[in-house]
Every structure is written in C-alpha cells, then in structure tokens.
PDB file of C-alpha atoms in Angstrom:
ATOM      1  CA  MET A   8       0.012  -0.010   0.009  1.00 65.00           C
ATOM      2  CA  ASN A   9       2.793   2.450   0.832  1.00 77.00           C
ATOM      3  CA  GLY A  10       5.189   1.191  -1.853  1.00 89.00           C
ATOM      4  CA  TYR A  11       8.940   0.855  -1.415  1.00 88.00           C
ATOM      5  CA  GLU A  12       9.560   4.453  -0.359  1.00 90.00           C
ATOM      6  CA  GLY A  13       6.619   4.498   2.080  1.00 89.00           C
ATOM      7  CA  LEU A  14       7.690   1.244   3.658  1.00 89.00           C
ATOM      8  CA  LYS A  15      11.247   2.491   3.979  1.00 92.00           C
ATOM      9  CA  LYS A  16      10.013   5.774   5.561  1.00 92.00           C
ATOM     10  CA  SER A  17       7.770   3.916   8.024  1.00 92.00           C
ATOM     11  CA  THR A  18      10.668   1.711   9.089  1.00 92.00           C
ATOM     12  CA  GLU A  19      12.898   4.751   9.564  1.00 93.00           C
ATOM     13  CA  VAL A  20      10.313   6.568  11.672  1.00 94.00           C
ATOM     14  CA  ALA A  21       9.639   3.453  13.826  1.00 94.00           C
ATOM     15  CA  ILE A  22      13.364   3.121  14.512  1.00 95.00           C
ATOM     16  CA  LEU A  23      13.669   6.829  15.224  1.00 96.00           C
ATOM     17  CA  ASN A  24      10.672   6.760  17.600  1.00 96.00           C
ATOM     18  CA  ALA A  25      12.057   3.820  19.568  1.00 96.00           C
ATOM     19  CA  ASN A  26      15.485   5.395  19.871  1.00 97.00           C
ATOM     20  CA  TYR A  27      14.019   8.701  20.973  1.00 98.00           C
ATOM     21  CA  MET A  28      12.001   7.038  23.711  1.00 98.00           C
ATOM     22  CA  ALA A  29      14.855   4.737  24.793  1.00 97.00           C
ATOM     23  CA  ALA A  30      17.132   7.840  25.107  1.00 97.00           C
ATOM     24  CA  ARG A  31      14.541   9.671  27.238  1.00 98.00           C
ATOM     25  CA  LEU A  32      14.001   6.691  29.557  1.00 98.00           C
ATOM     26  CA  ASN A  33      17.622   5.478  29.797  1.00 97.00           C
ATOM     27  CA  GLY A  34      18.945   6.329  33.206  1.00 96.00           C
ATOM     28  CA  ALA A  35      15.560   6.064  34.847  1.00 98.00           C
ATOM     29  CA  PHE A  36      15.388   2.464  33.539  1.00 98.00           C
ATOM     30  CA  ASP A  37      18.033   0.194  32.124  1.00 97.00           C
ATOM     31  CA  VAL A  38      17.595  -0.332  28.401  1.00 97.00           C
ATOM     32  CA  LEU A  39      18.629  -3.826  27.207  1.00 96.00           C
ATOM     33  CA  PHE A  40      20.152  -4.967  23.943  1.00 94.00           C
ATOM     34  CA  VAL A  41      21.455  -1.745  22.527  1.00 93.00           C
ATOM     35  CA  GLY A  42      24.112  -1.888  19.829  1.00 94.00           C
ATOM     36  CA  LYS A  43      27.678  -0.622  19.960  1.00 93.00           C
ATOM     37  CA  ASN A  44      26.414   2.866  19.182  1.00 93.00           C
ATOM     38  CA  GLY A  45      23.902   2.740  22.033  1.00 92.00           C
ATOM     39  CA  GLN A  46      20.920   2.482  19.787  1.00 95.00           C
ATOM     40  CA  CYS A  47      18.088  -0.033  19.437  1.00 94.00           C
ATOM     41  CA  ALA A  48      15.947  -1.179  16.577  1.00 93.00           C
ATOM     42  CA  HIS A  49      12.226  -0.486  16.227  1.00 94.00           C
ATOM     43  CA  GLU A  50      11.552  -1.589  19.836  1.00 95.00           C
ATOM     44  CA  PHE A  51      13.384  -1.442  23.109  1.00 96.00           C
ATOM     45  CA  ILE A  52      13.360  -3.413  26.300  1.00 97.00           C
ATOM     46  CA  LEU A  53      13.165  -1.826  29.768  1.00 98.00           C
ATOM     47  CA  ASP A  54      14.794  -3.981  32.449  1.00 98.00           C
ATOM     48  CA  LEU A  55      12.816  -3.777  35.700  1.00 98.00           C
ATOM     49  CA  ARG A  56      14.693  -6.602  37.423  1.00 98.00           C
ATOM     50  CA  PRO A  57      17.139  -4.367  39.295  1.00 98.00           C
ATOM     51  CA  LEU A  58      14.329  -2.191  40.584  1.00 97.00           C
ATOM     52  CA  LYS A  59      12.333  -5.271  41.627  1.00 98.00           C
ATOM     53  CA  ALA A  60      15.318  -6.590  43.587  1.00 98.00           C
ATOM     54  CA  VAL A  61      15.501  -3.363  45.585  1.00 97.00           C
ATOM     55  CA  THR A  62      11.836  -2.303  45.849  1.00 98.00           C
ATOM     56  CA  GLY A  63       9.682  -5.302  45.112  1.00 98.00           C
ATOM     57  CA  VAL A  64       7.953  -3.441  42.257  1.00 98.00           C
ATOM     58  CA  THR A  65       7.301  -5.858  39.412  1.00 97.00           C
ATOM     59  CA  GLU A  66       6.896  -5.466  35.652  1.00 97.00           C
ATOM     60  CA  GLU A  67       3.164  -6.198  36.189  1.00 96.00           C
ATOM     61  CA  ASP A  68       2.878  -3.313  38.646  1.00 98.00           C
ATOM     62  CA  VAL A  69       4.319  -0.936  36.073  1.00 98.00           C
ATOM     63  CA  ALA A  70       2.257  -2.367  33.241  1.00 97.00           C
ATOM     64  CA  LYS A  71      -0.986  -2.093  35.291  1.00 96.00           C
ATOM     65  CA  ARG A  72      -0.130   1.438  36.465  1.00 98.00           C
ATOM     66  CA  LEU A  73       0.304   2.497  32.831  1.00 97.00           C
ATOM     67  CA  GLN A  74      -3.423   1.791  32.414  1.00 96.00           C
ATOM     68  CA  ASP A  75      -4.131   4.589  34.904  1.00 97.00           C
ATOM     69  CA  TYR A  76      -2.195   6.861  32.485  1.00 97.00           C
ATOM     70  CA  GLY A  77      -4.334   5.706  29.601  1.00 95.00           C
ATOM     71  CA  PHE A  78      -1.861   3.344  27.976  1.00 95.00           C
ATOM     72  CA  HIS A  79      -2.276  -0.284  26.988  1.00 92.00           C
ATOM     73  CA  SER A  80       0.349  -2.317  28.846  1.00 91.00           C
ATOM     74  CA  PRO A  81       3.450  -3.137  26.801  1.00 94.00           C
ATOM     75  CA  THR A  82       4.575  -6.711  26.296  1.00 94.00           C
ATOM     76  CA  MET A  83       5.666  -8.110  29.665  1.00 93.00           C
ATOM     77  CA  SER A  84       8.493 -10.572  30.305  1.00 90.00           C
ATOM     78  CA  TRP A  85       9.239 -11.330  26.679  1.00 90.00           C
ATOM     79  CA  PRO A  86      11.772 -12.039  25.399  1.00 92.00           C
ATOM     80  CA  VAL A  87      13.331 -11.516  28.871  1.00 95.00           C
ATOM     81  CA  ALA A  88      11.520 -12.198  32.153  1.00 95.00           C
ATOM     82  CA  GLY A  89      11.090  -9.121  34.338  1.00 97.00           C
ATOM     83  CA  THR A  90      11.089  -6.636  31.462  1.00 97.00           C
ATOM     84  CA  LEU A  91       8.742  -4.525  29.395  1.00 98.00           C
ATOM     85  CA  MET A  92       9.123  -4.369  25.617  1.00 97.00           C
ATOM     86  CA  VAL A  93       8.049  -1.043  24.153  1.00 97.00           C
ATOM     87  CA  GLU A  94       7.337  -0.853  20.419  1.00 95.00           C
ATOM     88  CA  PRO A  95       6.086   2.685  19.524  1.00 93.00           C
ATOM     89  CA  THR A  96       5.682   2.045  15.736  1.00 85.00           C
ATOM     90  CA  GLU A  97       5.748   4.739  13.074  1.00 89.00           C
ATOM     91  CA  SER A  98       2.202   6.003  13.658  1.00 89.00           C
ATOM     92  CA  GLU A  99       2.699   7.833  16.957  1.00 90.00           C
ATOM     93  CA  ASP A 100       3.444  11.538  16.905  1.00 94.00           C
ATOM     94  CA  LEU A 101       5.979  13.267  19.146  1.00 96.00           C
ATOM     95  CA  ALA A 102       3.353  14.390  21.660  1.00 95.00           C
ATOM     96  CA  GLU A 103       2.247  10.815  22.225  1.00 95.00           C
ATOM     97  CA  LEU A 104       5.794   9.526  22.552  1.00 97.00           C
ATOM     98  CA  ASP A 105       6.443  12.228  25.142  1.00 97.00           C
ATOM     99  CA  ARG A 106       3.209  11.450  26.990  1.00 96.00           C
ATOM    100  CA  PHE A 107       4.295   7.818  27.338  1.00 97.00           C
ATOM    101  CA  CYS A 108       7.767   8.808  28.463  1.00 98.00           C
ATOM    102  CA  ASP A 109       6.340  11.275  30.973  1.00 98.00           C
ATOM    103  CA  ALA A 110       4.102   8.520  32.335  1.00 98.00           C
ATOM    104  CA  MET A 111       7.020   6.165  32.692  1.00 98.00           C
ATOM    105  CA  LEU A 112       9.140   8.824  34.416  1.00 98.00           C
ATOM    106  CA  SER A 113       6.221   9.548  36.798  1.00 98.00           C
ATOM    107  CA  ILE A 114       5.977   5.817  37.522  1.00 98.00           C
ATOM    108  CA  ARG A 115       9.697   5.755  38.175  1.00 98.00           C
ATOM    109  CA  ALA A 116       9.102   8.469  40.869  1.00 98.00           C
ATOM    110  CA  GLU A 117       6.459   6.235  42.421  1.00 98.00           C
ATOM    111  CA  ILE A 118       8.968   3.354  42.412  1.00 98.00           C
ATOM    112  CA  ASP A 119      11.464   5.631  44.163  1.00 98.00           C
ATOM    113  CA  ASP A 120       8.794   6.419  46.778  1.00 98.00           C
ATOM    114  CA  VAL A 121       8.590   2.689  47.467  1.00 98.00           C
ATOM    115  CA  GLY A 122      12.376   2.362  47.477  1.00 98.00           C
ATOM    116  CA  SER A 123      12.815   5.228  49.939  1.00 98.00           C
ATOM    117  CA  GLY A 124      10.201   3.797  52.329  1.00 98.00           C
ATOM    118  CA  ARG A 125       7.758   6.722  51.877  1.00 97.00           C
ATOM    119  CA  ILE A 126       5.099   4.096  51.018  1.00 98.00           C
ATOM    120  CA  SER A 127       5.127   0.316  51.104  1.00 98.00           C
ATOM    121  CA  ILE A 128       4.760  -1.614  47.910  1.00 98.00           C
ATOM    122  CA  GLU A 129       1.478  -3.121  49.122  1.00 97.00           C
ATOM    123  CA  ASP A 130       0.043   0.328  49.927  1.00 98.00           C
ATOM    124  CA  SER A 131       1.266   1.996  46.717  1.00 98.00           C
ATOM    125  CA  PRO A 132      -0.719   3.002  43.660  1.00 98.00           C
ATOM    126  CA  LEU A 133       1.583   0.666  41.678  1.00 98.00           C
ATOM    127  CA  ARG A 134       0.421  -2.493  43.435  1.00 97.00           C
ATOM    128  CA  ASN A 135      -3.227  -1.386  43.462  1.00 97.00           C
ATOM    129  CA  ALA A 136      -3.372  -0.419  39.802  1.00 97.00           C
ATOM    130  CA  PRO A 137      -5.318  -0.160  37.654  1.00 97.00           C
ATOM    131  CA  HIS A 138      -7.936   2.043  39.332  1.00 97.00           C
ATOM    132  CA  THR A 139     -11.434   1.635  37.939  1.00 96.00           C
ATOM    133  CA  VAL A 140     -14.270   4.090  37.962  1.00 95.00           C
ATOM    134  CA  ASP A 141     -15.948   1.856  40.556  1.00 95.00           C
ATOM    135  CA  ASP A 142     -12.908   2.134  42.787  1.00 94.00           C
ATOM    136  CA  ILE A 143     -12.938   5.921  42.614  1.00 95.00           C
ATOM    137  CA  LEU A 144     -16.711   6.343  43.049  1.00 95.00           C
ATOM    138  CA  SER A 145     -16.871   3.938  45.966  1.00 94.00           C
ATOM    139  CA  GLU A 146     -17.451   5.566  49.354  1.00 94.00           C
ATOM    140  CA  LYS A 147     -14.932   3.111  50.803  1.00 95.00           C
ATOM    141  CA  TRP A 148     -11.361   4.204  50.125  1.00 96.00           C
ATOM    142  CA  ASP A 149      -8.792   2.713  52.484  1.00 95.00           C
ATOM    143  CA  LYS A 150      -5.665   3.446  50.347  1.00 96.00           C
ATOM    144  CA  LYS A 151      -2.705   5.355  51.717  1.00 96.00           C
ATOM    145  CA  TYR A 152      -2.899   7.758  48.802  1.00 97.00           C
ATOM    146  CA  SER A 153      -5.715   9.937  47.415  1.00 97.00           C
ATOM    147  CA  LYS A 154      -8.260   8.966  44.811  1.00 97.00           C
ATOM    148  CA  GLU A 155      -6.768  11.706  42.700  1.00 96.00           C
ATOM    149  CA  THR A 156      -3.387   9.995  42.795  1.00 97.00           C
ATOM    150  CA  GLY A 157      -4.997   6.671  41.853  1.00 97.00           C
ATOM    151  CA  ALA A 158      -7.143   7.875  38.985  1.00 96.00           C
ATOM    152  CA  TYR A 159      -5.434  11.010  37.750  1.00 97.00           C
ATOM    153  CA  PRO A 160      -1.696  10.487  38.302  1.00 96.00           C
ATOM    154  CA  ALA A 161      -0.822  13.220  35.713  1.00 95.00           C
ATOM    155  CA  PRO A 162      -2.618  16.527  34.937  1.00 92.00           C
ATOM    156  CA  TRP A 163      -3.172  15.792  31.256  1.00 91.00           C
ATOM    157  CA  ILE A 164      -5.214  12.660  32.031  1.00 94.00           C
ATOM    158  CA  ARG A 165      -8.334  14.649  32.986  1.00 91.00           C
ATOM    159  CA  ALA A 166      -8.841  15.841  29.437  1.00 91.00           C
ATOM    160  CA  ASN A 167      -9.229  12.332  28.047  1.00 89.00           C
ATOM    161  CA  LYS A 168      -9.490   9.720  30.811  1.00 93.00           C
ATOM    162  CA  PHE A 169      -9.500   6.066  29.828  1.00 91.00           C
ATOM    163  CA  TRP A 170     -11.107   3.904  32.575  1.00 94.00           C
ATOM    164  CA  PRO A 171      -9.942   0.328  32.814  1.00 92.00           C
ATOM    165  CA  SER A 172     -12.979  -1.950  32.929  1.00 89.00           C
ATOM    166  CA  CYS A 173     -11.678  -4.089  35.778  1.00 89.00           C
ATOM    167  CA  GLY A 174      -9.012  -3.983  38.433  1.00 90.00           C
ATOM    168  CA  ARG A 175      -6.152  -6.362  38.833  1.00 88.00           C
ATOM    169  CA  VAL A 176      -6.900 -10.016  38.279  1.00 84.00           C
ATOM    170  CA  ASP A 177      -4.932 -13.123  39.272  1.00 83.00           C
ATOM    171  CA  ASN A 178      -3.134 -13.792  35.961  1.00 80.00           C
ATOM    172  CA  VAL A 179      -1.659 -17.095  36.994  1.00 82.00           C
ATOM    173  CA  TYR A 180      -5.055 -18.415  38.076  1.00 86.00           C
ATOM    174  CA  GLY A 181      -6.596 -17.218  34.816  1.00 80.00           C
ATOM    175  CA  ASP A 182      -3.828 -18.867  32.793  1.00 82.00           C
ATOM    176  CA  ARG A 183      -4.334 -22.199  34.501  1.00 88.00           C
ATOM    177  CA  ASN A 184      -8.111 -22.231  34.875  1.00 87.00           C
ATOM    178  CA  LEU A 185     -10.673 -21.583  32.198  1.00 82.00           C
ATOM    179  CA  VAL A 186     -13.163 -19.119  33.561  1.00 77.00           C
ATOM    180  CA  CYS A 187     -16.070 -18.552  31.261  1.00 79.00           C
ATOM    181  CA  THR A 188     -18.916 -16.144  32.067  1.00 80.00           C
ATOM    182  CA  CYS A 189     -20.602 -16.801  28.739  1.00 83.00           C
ATOM    183  CA  PRO A 190     -24.215 -18.012  28.595  1.00 85.00           C
ATOM    184  CA  PRO A 191     -24.661 -21.755  28.028  1.00 84.00           C
ATOM    185  CA  LEU A 192     -24.657 -22.927  24.367  1.00 82.00           C
ATOM    186  CA  SER A 193     -28.385 -23.592  24.629  1.00 84.00           C
ATOM    187  CA  ALA A 194     -28.895 -19.815  24.737  1.00 84.00           C
ATOM    188  CA  TYR A 195     -27.611 -19.604  21.188  1.00 84.00           C
ATOM    189  CA  GLU A 196     -29.751 -22.408  19.817  1.00 83.00           C
ATOM    190  CA  ASP A 197     -32.749 -21.513  17.674  1.00 76.00           C
ATOM    191  CA  ASP A 198     -36.156 -22.795  18.661  1.00 70.00           C
ATOM    192  CA  GLU A 199     -37.344 -25.264  16.005  1.00 68.00           C
ATOM    193  CA  ASP A 200     -40.685 -23.499  15.665  1.00 64.00           C
ATOM    194  CA  ASP A 201     -38.964 -20.122  15.076  1.00 63.00           C
ATOM    195  CA  VAL A 202     -36.782 -21.668  12.348  1.00 57.00           C
ATOM    196  CA  LYS A 203     -39.866 -23.037  10.543  1.00 63.00           C
ATOM    197  CA  LYS A 204     -41.563 -19.650  10.692  1.00 65.00           C
ATOM    198  CA  VAL A 205     -38.627 -17.917   9.059  1.00 59.00           C
ATOM    199  CA  ALA A 206     -38.289 -20.617   6.331  1.00 58.00           C
TER     200      ALA A 206
END
C-alpha cells in the first residue's frame, strides 16, 4: 500500500521513535540490547529486574499502572523475564511519545517512593493499579494515597481519561483455569418453531 519508499520511511520513523523514547527513559530504567552505538531497533526493552530486587515493584505493577495513565500495557516478560518491551511504531506523533515517556518517568518516581520507604509496595498505587471508575466512586477508600493519585496521576489525564474496565486479576489463576462467564450454548440455539416460521 505504501510502496517501497513508504515502507522505507515507515521503518525509519519506527526506529527513530524507539530510539528517541529509549534515550529519554535510559537512566531512569536500564535499556537492554542496544548496539555498539547505544541504539536499538524499532523496539526497546526496559529492564525492571534491578528495581524489583531493591523495591519489590514488578513489571506487572508498572504495566498495570500505565493503564491509569491511559496506555495499553506493553509486552511483559518477553523475550526476557522481568522486562517490558516497548514498540512505539511509526504511527505515533512526538506528543504521544512524550506522553508515554512522561508517564514512565512519573511511575519511576512512584517506584522511588517505594524504594525510599515513603510508602510500602502493598500500599502503593503501583500494586493497586489499575484504578477503575468503581474504585474511585466507591465511598470506601482505604488506600494510603488519594483517589486523585489513583485515577489521575498526571494533569493531562483529565482531558481524556480512559477507565480500565476491571481492576487487577490473578493472571496465573486465569492462565491455569478456564473461567467462562458466557451463557450456556443452549442460549444460542434456535427454537425449531422459530426456524420453521422464518423458512
């Protein structure tokens, strides 16, 4: 569809986007698998294992917290366990790349709060993410941080808030046990009399 030149340009922009973001986040997070020149390809991998060893914050905590910022979680623990793989593609503009980087840097500050002992990992917005609209509207709020911190961790989120449909689930249980909330198959069967009427 884009032809040779369009495909080449898309590839160049994807690589440029990934390297821009990796450069912004490097230092706050370790970036794995860069070449001799310090650059990556069209994706980059953030290593959260050193932070987990010191703070207990996991890649899942970061991925779920990104949902509070309005982002779909990046690929977790592939190809390396304890990491996030970010692949910005060629379609994102600079403002969106910066918004993601700003979210990650804000999350890094929350990780530092855990590391410094200002808040425990279990009481942090990281471990309790994502925050749903039901969480925020509930009269019961027993968290050690405000509803504002949970739902609107950055000022720009208010203009276009994405609400996750559910809070954190037990991923391991879900992977090992089929949980189906679908109606039984009989609900999809046609009544023989109805079929005759249509025919």
